[in-house]
Coordinates of C-alpha atoms in Angstrom, one line a residue:
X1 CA 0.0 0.0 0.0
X2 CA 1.5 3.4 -0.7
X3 CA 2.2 6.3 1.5
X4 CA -0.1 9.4 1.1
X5 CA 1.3 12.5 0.0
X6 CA 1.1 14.9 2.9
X7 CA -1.2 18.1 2.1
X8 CA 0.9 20.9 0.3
X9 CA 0.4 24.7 1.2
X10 CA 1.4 28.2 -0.2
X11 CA 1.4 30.4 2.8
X12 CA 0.8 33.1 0.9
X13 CA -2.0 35.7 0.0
X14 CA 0.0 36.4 -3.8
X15 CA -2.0 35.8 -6.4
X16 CA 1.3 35.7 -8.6
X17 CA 2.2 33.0 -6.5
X18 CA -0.3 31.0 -6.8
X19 CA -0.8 31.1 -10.7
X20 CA 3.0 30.2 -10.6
X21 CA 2.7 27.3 -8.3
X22 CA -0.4 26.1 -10.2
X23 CA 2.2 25.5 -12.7
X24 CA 3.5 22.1 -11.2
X25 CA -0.2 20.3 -11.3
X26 CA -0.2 20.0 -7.6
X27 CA -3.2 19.8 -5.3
X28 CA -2.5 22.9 -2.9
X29 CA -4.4 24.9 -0.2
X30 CA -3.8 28.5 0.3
X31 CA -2.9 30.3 3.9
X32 CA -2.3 33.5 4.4
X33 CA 0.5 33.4 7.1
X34 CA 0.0 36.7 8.7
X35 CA 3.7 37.1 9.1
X36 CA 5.1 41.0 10.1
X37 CA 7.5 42.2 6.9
X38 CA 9.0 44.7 8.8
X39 CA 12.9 45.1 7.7
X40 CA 15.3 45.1 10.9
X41 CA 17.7 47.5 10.9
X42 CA 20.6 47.7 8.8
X43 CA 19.1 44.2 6.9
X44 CA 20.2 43.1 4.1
X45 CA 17.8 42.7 1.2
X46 CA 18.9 39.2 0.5
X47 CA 19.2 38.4 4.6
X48 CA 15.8 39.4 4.4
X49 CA 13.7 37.6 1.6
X50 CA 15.2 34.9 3.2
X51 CA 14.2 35.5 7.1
X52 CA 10.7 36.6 5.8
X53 CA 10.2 33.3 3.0
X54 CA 11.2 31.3 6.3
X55 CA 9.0 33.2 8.7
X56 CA 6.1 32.7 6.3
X57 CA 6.2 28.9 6.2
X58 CA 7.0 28.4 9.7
X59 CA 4.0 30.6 10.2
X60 CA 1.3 28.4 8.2
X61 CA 3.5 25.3 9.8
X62 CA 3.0 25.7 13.4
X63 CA -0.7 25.3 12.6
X64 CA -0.3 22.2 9.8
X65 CA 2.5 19.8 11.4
X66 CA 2.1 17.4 8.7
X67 CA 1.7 19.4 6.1
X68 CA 4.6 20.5 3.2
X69 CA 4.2 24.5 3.7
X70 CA 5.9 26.8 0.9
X71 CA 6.8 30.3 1.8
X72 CA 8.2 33.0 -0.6
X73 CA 9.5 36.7 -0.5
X74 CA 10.5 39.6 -2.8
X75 CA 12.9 42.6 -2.4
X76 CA 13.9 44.6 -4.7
X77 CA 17.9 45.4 -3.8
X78 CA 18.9 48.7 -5.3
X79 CA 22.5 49.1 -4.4
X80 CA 22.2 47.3 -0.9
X81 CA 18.5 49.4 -0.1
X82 CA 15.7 47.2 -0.2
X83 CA 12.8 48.4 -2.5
X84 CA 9.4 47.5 -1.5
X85 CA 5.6 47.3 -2.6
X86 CA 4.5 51.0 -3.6
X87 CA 1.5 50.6 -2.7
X88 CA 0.0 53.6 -5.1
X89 CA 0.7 55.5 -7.9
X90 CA 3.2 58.2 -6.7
X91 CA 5.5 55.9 -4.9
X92 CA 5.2 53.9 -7.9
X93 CA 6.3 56.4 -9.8
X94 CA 8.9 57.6 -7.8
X95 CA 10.4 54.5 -7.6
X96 CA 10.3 54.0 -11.0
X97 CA 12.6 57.0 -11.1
X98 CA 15.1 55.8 -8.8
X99 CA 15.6 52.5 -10.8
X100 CA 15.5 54.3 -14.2
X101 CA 19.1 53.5 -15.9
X102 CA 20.0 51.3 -13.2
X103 CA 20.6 47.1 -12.7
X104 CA 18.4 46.0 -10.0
X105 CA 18.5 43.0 -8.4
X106 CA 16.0 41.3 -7.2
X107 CA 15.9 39.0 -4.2
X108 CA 13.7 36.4 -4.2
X109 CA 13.5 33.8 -1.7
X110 CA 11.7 30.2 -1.4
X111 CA 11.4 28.1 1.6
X112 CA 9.5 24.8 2.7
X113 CA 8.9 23.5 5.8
X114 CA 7.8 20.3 7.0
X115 CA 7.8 20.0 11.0
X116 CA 6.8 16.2 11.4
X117 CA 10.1 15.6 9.8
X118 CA 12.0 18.5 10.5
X119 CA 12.1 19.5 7.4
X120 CA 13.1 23.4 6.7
X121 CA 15.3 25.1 4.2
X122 CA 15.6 28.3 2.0
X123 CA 16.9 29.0 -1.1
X124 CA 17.0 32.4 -2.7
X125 CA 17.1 32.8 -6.6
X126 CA 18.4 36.5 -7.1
X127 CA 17.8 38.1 -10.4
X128 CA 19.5 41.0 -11.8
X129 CA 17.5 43.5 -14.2
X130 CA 18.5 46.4 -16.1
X131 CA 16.4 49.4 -16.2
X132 CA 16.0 51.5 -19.6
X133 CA 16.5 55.1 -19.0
X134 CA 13.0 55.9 -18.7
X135 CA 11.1 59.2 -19.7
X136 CA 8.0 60.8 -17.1
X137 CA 5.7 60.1 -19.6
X138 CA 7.1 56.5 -20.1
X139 CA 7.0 55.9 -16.6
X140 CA 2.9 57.2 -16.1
X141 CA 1.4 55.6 -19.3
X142 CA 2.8 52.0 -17.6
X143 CA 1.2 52.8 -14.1
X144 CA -1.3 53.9 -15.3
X145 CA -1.9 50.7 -17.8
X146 CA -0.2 48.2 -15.4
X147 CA -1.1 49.1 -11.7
X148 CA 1.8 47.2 -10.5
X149 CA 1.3 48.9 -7.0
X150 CA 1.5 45.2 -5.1
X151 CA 4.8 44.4 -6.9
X152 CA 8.2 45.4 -5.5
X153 CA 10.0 47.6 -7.5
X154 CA 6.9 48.6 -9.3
X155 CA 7.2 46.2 -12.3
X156 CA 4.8 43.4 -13.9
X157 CA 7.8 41.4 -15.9
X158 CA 5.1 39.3 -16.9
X159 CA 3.0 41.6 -18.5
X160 CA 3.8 45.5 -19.9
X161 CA 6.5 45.9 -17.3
X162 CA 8.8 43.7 -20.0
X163 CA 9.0 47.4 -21.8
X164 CA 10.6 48.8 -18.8
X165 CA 13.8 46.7 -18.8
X166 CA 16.7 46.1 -20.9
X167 CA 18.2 42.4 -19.6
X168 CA 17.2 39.9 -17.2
X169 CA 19.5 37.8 -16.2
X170 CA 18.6 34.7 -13.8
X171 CA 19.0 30.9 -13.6
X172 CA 15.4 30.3 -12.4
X173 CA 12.8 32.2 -14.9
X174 CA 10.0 32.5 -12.5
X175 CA 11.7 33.8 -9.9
X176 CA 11.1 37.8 -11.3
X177 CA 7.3 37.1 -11.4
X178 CA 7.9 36.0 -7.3
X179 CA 7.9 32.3 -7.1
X180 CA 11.0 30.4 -8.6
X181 CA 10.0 27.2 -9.3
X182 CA 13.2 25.5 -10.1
X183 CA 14.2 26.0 -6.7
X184 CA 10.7 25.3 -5.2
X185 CA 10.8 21.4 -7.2
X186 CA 14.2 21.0 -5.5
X187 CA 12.9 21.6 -2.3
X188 CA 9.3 19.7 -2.4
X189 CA 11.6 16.5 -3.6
X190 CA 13.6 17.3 -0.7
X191 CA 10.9 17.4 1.5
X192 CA 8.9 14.3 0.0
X193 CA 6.9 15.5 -2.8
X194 CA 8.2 14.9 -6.0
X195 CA 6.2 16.7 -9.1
X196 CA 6.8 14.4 -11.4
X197 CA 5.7 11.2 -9.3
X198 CA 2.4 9.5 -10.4
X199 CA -0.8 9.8 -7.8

């Protein structure tokens, strides 16, 4: 008789997220993990999408021992300052601004945890994009055609935001769009789901 595979779930409220992990033909629930994103000081971008993907799963966890919980996290790392949701149009715009001309690297971390194992590791899949040197008027025809104000750095990749940028250079091609999958197979085979094993 074989083993059932324990419940998988995205402790996460991202509707990005979700689409992406949808991706890998997986039954999975959906948990907001109510997890402060507060940056501490002097923190590293990288230090934290890592502390915050962690936080997240270990969140939804606690409350699902037997569960496989993924947790994910985006900064956008200009020059060692991390860059955050806008939120609404001006900060959009302003950081839009800031970014214009610039490489930008954007820190996105994965982790899984599984507590009836032990289970918990975090991987982060940084990608580095290049900003175009980008006019006012460029800059409030895409907010106002894109409304990226729940993305950090203020950029759909996956949709109009492609216009913004001149290079994207990563090894995982979801990670931009805030879930990279490469990474997140390597760590559900690690943690006993495999998505390529039959039912």
């Amino acid at each position: 008789m074989s083993l059932m595979k324990p419940l998988l779930i995205l402790a996460s409220t991202s509707r990005y997220r979700r689409e992406l992990l949808e991706r890998l033909r997986l039954p999975f629930a959906v948990q907001a993990p109510q997890t402060d994103e507060t940056p501490r000081p002097g923190e590293a971008p990288a230090a934290l999408a890592l502390r915050l993907a962690l936080a997240k799963a270990q969140a939804v966890a606690t409350r699902h021992p037997d569960a496989v919980v993924i947790g994910s996290d985006q900064v956008a790392d200009l020059n060692g300052e991390p860059i955050g949701k806008p939120g609404d149009f001006d900060r959009a715009a302003q950081q839009l601004h800031r970014m214009s001309g610039q490489q930008v690297v954007f820190q996105t971390a994965v982790a899984v945890v599984r507590r009836d194992c032990g289970f918990e590791r975090a991987l982060l899949a940084p990608v580095t994009v290049t900003f175009r040197s980008l006019s006012e008027a460029e800059i409030k025809h895409y907010l106002a055609l894109d409304q990226p104000f729940d993305c950090a750095g203020s950029a759909k990749s996956e949709s109009l935001g492609v216009a913004l940028l001149e290079r994207i250079d990563s090894d995982d091609p979801t990670a931009l769009v805030g879930l990279p999958l490469i990474r997140t197979c390597q760590l559900l085979r690690a943690a006993g789901i495999d998505p390529l094993s039959p039912p």
